CSV table of C-alpha atoms and ligand atoms in Angstrom, one decimal:
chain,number,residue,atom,x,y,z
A,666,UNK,CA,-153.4,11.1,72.4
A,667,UNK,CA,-156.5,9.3,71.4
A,668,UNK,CA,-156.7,9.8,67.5
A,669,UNK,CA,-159.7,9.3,65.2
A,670,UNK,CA,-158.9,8.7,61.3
A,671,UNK,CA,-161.9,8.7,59.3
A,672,UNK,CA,-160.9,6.9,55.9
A,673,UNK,CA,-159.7,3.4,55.3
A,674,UNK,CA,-158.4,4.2,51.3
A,675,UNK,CA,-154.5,4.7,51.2
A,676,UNK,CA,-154.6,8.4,52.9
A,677,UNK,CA,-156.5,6.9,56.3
A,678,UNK,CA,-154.5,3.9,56.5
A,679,UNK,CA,-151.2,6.0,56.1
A,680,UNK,CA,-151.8,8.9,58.5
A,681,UNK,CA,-153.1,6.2,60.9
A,682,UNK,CA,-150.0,4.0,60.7
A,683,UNK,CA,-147.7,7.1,61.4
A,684,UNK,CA,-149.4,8.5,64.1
A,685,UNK,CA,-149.6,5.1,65.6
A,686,UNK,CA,-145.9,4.8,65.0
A,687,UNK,CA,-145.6,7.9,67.3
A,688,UNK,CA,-147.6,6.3,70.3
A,689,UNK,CA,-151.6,7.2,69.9
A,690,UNK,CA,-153.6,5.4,70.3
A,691,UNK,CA,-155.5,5.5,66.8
A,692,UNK,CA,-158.6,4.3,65.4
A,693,UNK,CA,-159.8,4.0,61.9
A,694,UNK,CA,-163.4,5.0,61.0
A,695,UNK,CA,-165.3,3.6,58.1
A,696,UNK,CA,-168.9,2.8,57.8
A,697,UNK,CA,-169.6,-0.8,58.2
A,698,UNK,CA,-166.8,-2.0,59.7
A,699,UNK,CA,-167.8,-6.1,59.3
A,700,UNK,CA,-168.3,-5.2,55.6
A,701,UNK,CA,-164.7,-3.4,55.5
A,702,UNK,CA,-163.4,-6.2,57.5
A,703,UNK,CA,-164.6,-9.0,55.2
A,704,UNK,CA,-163.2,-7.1,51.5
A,705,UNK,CA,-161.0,-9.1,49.7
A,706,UNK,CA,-160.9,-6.5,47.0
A,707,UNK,CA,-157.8,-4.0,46.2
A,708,UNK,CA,-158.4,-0.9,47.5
A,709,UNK,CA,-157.8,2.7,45.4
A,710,UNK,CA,-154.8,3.0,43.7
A,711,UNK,CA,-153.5,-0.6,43.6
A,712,UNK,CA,-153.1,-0.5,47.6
A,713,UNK,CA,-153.7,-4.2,49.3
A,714,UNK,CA,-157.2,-4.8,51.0
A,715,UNK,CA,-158.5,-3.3,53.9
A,716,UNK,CA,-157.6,-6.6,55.8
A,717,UNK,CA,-154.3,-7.0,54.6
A,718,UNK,CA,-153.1,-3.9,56.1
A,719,UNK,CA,-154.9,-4.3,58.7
A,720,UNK,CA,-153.2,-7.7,59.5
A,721,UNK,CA,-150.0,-5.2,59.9
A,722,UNK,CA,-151.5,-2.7,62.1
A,723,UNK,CA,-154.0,-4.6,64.6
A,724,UNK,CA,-153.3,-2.4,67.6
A,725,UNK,CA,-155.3,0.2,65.0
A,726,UNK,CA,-158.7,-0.3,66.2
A,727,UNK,CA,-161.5,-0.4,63.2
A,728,UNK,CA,-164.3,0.9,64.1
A,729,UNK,CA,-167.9,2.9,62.4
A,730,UNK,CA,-167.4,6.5,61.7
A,731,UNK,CA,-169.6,7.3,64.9
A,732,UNK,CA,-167.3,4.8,67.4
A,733,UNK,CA,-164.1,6.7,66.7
A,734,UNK,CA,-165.5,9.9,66.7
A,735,UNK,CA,-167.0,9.4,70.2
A,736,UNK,CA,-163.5,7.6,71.3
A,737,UNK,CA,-161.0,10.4,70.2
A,738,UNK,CA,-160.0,13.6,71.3
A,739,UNK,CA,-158.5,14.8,67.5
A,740,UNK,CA,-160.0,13.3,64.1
A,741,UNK,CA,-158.6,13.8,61.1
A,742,UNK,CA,-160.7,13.5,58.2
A,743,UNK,CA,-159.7,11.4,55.4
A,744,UNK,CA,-162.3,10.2,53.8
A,745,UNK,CA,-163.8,10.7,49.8
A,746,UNK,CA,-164.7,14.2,48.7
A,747,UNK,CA,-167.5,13.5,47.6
A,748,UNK,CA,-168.7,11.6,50.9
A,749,UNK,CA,-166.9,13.9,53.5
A,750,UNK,CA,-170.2,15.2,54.3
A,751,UNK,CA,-171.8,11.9,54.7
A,752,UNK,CA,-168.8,11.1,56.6
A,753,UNK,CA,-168.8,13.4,59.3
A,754,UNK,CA,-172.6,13.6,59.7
A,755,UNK,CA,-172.3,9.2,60.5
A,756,UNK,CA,-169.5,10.3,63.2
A,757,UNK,CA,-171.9,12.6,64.6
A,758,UNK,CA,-171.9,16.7,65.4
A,759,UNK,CA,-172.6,16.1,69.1
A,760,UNK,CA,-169.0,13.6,69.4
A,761,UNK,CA,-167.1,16.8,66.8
A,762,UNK,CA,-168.2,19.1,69.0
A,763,UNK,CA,-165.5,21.3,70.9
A,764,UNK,CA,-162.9,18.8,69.2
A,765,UNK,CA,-160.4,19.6,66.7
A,766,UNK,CA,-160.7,18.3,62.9
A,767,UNK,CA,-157.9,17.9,60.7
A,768,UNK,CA,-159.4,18.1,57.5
A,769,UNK,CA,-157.0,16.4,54.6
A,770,UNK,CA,-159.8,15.9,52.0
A,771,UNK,CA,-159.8,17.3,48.4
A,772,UNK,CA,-163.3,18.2,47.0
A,773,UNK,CA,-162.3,16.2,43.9
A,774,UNK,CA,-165.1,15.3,41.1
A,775,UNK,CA,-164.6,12.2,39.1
A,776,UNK,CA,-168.4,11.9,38.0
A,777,UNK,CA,-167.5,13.6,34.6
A,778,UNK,CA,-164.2,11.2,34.0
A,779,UNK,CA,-160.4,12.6,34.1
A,780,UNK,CA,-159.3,14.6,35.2
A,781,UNK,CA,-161.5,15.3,38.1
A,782,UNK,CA,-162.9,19.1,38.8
A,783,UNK,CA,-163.5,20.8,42.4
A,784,UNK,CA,-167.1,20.6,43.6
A,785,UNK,CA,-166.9,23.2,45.4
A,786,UNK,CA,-164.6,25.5,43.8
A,787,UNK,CA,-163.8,29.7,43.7
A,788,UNK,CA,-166.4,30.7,46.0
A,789,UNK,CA,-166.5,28.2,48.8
A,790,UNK,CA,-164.4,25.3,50.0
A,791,UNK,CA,-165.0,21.6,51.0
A,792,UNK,CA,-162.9,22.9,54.5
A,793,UNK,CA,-165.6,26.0,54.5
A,794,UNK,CA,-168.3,23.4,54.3
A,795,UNK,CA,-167.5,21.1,56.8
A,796,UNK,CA,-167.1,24.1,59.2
A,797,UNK,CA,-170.3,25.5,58.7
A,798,UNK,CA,-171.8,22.3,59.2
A,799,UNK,CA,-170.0,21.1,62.1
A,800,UNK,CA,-170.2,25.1,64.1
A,801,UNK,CA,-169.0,23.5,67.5
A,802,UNK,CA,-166.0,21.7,65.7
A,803,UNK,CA,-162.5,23.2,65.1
A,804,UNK,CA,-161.8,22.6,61.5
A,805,UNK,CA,-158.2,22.8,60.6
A,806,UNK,CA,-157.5,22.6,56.6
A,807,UNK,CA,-154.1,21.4,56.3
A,808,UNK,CA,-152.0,18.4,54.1
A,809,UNK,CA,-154.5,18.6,51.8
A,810,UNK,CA,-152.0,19.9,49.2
A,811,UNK,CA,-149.4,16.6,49.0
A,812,UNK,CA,-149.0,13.2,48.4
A,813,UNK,CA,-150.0,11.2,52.2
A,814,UNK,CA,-146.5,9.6,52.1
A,815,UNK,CA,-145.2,13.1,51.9
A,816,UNK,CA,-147.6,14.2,54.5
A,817,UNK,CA,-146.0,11.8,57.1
A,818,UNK,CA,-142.3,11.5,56.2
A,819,UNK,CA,-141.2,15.3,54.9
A,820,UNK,CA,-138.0,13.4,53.9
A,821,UNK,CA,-139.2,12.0,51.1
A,822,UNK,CA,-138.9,15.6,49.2
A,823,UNK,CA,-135.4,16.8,49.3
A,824,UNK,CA,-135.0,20.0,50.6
A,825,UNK,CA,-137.2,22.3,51.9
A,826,UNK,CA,-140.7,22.4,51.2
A,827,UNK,CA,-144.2,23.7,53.0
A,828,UNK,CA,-147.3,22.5,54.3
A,829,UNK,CA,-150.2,25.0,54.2
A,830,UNK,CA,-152.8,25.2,57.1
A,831,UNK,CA,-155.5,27.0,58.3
A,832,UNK,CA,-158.8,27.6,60.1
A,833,UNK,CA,-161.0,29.8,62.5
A,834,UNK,CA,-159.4,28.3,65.5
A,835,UNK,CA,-155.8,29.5,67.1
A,836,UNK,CA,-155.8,27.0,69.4
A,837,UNK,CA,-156.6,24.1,67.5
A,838,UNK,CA,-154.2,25.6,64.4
A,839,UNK,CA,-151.6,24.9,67.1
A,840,UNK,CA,-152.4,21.6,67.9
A,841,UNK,CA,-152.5,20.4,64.3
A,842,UNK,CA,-149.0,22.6,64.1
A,843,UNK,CA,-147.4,20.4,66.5
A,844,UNK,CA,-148.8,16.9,65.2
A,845,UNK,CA,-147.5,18.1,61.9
A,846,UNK,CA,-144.3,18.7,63.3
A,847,UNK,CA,-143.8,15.1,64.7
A,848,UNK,CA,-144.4,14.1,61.2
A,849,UNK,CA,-141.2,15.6,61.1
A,850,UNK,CA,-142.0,18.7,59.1
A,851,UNK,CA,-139.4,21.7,60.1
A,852,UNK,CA,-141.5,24.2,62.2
A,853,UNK,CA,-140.8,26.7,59.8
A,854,UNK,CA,-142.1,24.5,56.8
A,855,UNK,CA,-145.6,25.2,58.3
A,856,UNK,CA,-147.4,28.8,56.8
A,857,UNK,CA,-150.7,29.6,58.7
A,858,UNK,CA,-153.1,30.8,55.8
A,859,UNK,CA,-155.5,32.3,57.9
A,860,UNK,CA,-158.8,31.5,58.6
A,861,UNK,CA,-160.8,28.1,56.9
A,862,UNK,CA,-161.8,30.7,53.9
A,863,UNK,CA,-158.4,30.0,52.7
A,864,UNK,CA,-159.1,26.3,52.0
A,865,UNK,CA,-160.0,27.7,48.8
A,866,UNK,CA,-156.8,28.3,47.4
A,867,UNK,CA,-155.2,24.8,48.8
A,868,UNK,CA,-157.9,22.9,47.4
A,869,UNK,CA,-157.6,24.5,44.3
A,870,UNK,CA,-153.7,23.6,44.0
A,871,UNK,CA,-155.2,20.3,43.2
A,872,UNK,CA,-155.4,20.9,39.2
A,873,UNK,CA,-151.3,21.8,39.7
A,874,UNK,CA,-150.9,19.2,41.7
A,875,UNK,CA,-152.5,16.4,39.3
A,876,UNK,CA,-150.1,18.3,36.0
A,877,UNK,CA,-147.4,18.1,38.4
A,878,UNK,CA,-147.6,14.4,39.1
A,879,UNK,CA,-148.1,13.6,35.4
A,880,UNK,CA,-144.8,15.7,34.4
A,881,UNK,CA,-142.6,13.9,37.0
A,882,UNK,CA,-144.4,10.3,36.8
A,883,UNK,CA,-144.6,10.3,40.8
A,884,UNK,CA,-145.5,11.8,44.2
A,885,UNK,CA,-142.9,12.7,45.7
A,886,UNK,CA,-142.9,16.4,45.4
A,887,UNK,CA,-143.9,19.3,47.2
A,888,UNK,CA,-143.7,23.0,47.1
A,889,UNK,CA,-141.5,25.9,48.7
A,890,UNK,CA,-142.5,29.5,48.8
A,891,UNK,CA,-139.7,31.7,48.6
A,892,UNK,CA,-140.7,35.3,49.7
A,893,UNK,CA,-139.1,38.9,50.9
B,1364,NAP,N1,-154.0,10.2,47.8
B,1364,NAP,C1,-153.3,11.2,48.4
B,1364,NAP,O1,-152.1,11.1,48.7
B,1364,NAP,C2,-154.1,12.4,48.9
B,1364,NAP,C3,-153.4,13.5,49.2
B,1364,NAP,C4,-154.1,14.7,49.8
B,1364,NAP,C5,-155.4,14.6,50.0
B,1364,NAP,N2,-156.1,13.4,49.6
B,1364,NAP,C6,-157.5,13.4,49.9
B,1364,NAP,O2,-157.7,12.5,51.0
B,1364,NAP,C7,-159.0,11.9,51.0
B,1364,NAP,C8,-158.8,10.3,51.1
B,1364,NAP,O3,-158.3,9.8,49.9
B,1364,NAP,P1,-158.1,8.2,49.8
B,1364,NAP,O4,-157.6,8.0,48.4
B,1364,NAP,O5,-157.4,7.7,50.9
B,1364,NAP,O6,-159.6,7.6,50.0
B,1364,NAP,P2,-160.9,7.7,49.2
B,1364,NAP,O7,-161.1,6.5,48.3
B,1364,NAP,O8,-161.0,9.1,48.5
B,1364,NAP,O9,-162.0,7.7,50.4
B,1364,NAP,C9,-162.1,6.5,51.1
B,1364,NAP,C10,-163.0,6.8,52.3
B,1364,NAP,O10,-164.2,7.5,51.9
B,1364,NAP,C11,-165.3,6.8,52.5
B,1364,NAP,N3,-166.5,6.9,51.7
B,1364,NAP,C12,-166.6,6.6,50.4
B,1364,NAP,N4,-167.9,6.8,50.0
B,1364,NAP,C13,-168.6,7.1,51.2
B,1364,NAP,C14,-170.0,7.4,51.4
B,1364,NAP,N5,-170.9,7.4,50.5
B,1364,NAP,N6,-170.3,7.8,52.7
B,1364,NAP,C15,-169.4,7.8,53.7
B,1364,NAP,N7,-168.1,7.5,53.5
B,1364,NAP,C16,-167.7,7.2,52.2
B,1364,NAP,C17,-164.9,5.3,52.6
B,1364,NAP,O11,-165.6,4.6,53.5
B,1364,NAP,P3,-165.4,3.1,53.8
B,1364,NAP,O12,-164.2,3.0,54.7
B,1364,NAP,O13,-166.7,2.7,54.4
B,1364,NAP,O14,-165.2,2.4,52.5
B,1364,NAP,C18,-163.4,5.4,52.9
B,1364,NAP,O15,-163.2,5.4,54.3
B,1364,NAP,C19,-159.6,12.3,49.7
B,1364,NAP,O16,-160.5,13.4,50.0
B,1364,NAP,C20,-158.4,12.8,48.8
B,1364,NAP,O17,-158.8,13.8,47.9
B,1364,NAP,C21,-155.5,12.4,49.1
């Protein structure tokens, strides 16, 4: 399948690396490609510049958020909070139309220092957002809640654990299903929330999620909903 990952930081370049592994063909989005192609500064959280790992994974095309949009038949969107908006108005509604959207992002706010707050929060969802904005596209929240090595290699957490989806769209809840589950994720591991409304509540594990991370000193966790 032709795959579109919008984000070059550490969540873009892992998703796109995995599904590459699995035989897309995948392209990376970012907005001026030359620019990201000429950084020689480390990316977020002490990853290697864009070029370095991009020296690993040529056959990953780079390309502006509006190229891979138009190329692919799935994005995923893993770019900034903050810019996811930006983001996916460069890519273009008319190239999103009809097309499904994985949406990994976290509406996180760092503008007041650490640790970051939701923007939005409660009453609306980054995942509600994009969908309204994008009315032709078929947003599917979903990874949003774990580490992006944990998102690609289930293994990492020892024994079972859940990824959270959902969105408006059965069809296209399906299709991110099944990519999920080449990840390697159980099909069972995978709990259909409902409709994008329910974006709230996985954005909003990411307080838990941040506690969590500082209690254990790493990322390699996840959780597992036991029920009746
Ligand atoms: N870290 C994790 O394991 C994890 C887990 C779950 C969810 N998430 C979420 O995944 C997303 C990606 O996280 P990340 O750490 O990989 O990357 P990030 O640093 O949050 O975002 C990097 C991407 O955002 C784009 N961007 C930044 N400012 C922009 C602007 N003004 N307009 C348009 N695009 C802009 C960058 O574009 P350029 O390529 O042009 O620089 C880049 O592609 C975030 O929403 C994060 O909350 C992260």
């Amino acid at each position: 399948m032709r795959i579109a990952v919008l984000g070059t930081g550490v969540v873009g370049r892992t998703l796109a690396a995995r599904l590459d592994g699995l035989g897309h063909e995948v392209v990376i989005g970012t907005r001026d490609p030359a620019a990201t192609s000429a950084r020689t500064e480390p990316g977020g959280v002490g990853t290697p510049p864009f070029p370095q790992w991009h020296a690993e994974h040529p056959q990953v095309r780079l390309m502006s958020f509006a190229e891979v949009a138009a190329f692919a038949g799935l994005v995923v969107n893993a770019t900034s909070g903050a810019a996811a908006m930006a983001a996916l108005v460069a890519a273009g509604e008319a190239a999103l139309a009809g097309k499904v959207l994985i949406d990994v992002s976290n509406p996180l706010d760092f503008s007041r220092g650490m640790p970051p707050t939701l923007d939005p929060v409660n009453t609306d969802s980054l995942g509600e957002q994009i969908q309204r904005a994008f009315p032709a596209t078929r947003v599917v929240k979903a990874l949003n809640t774990m580490n992006c090595h944990v998102m690609v290699d289930p293994g990492r957490v020892p024994g079972e654990h859940n990824v959270f989806l959902c969105g408006n769209d059965d069809t296209a809840k399906q299709a991110a299903a099944e990519l999920i589950g080449s990840f390697g994720w159980p099909a069972g591991s995978v709990i259909d929330l409902g409709d994008i409304s329910a974006a709230r509540g996985t954005e909003m594990m990411m307080p838990l999620w941040l506690r969590l991370m500082g209690a254990f000193g790493h990322a390699d966790f996840n959780v597992h909903i036991q029920h009746g």
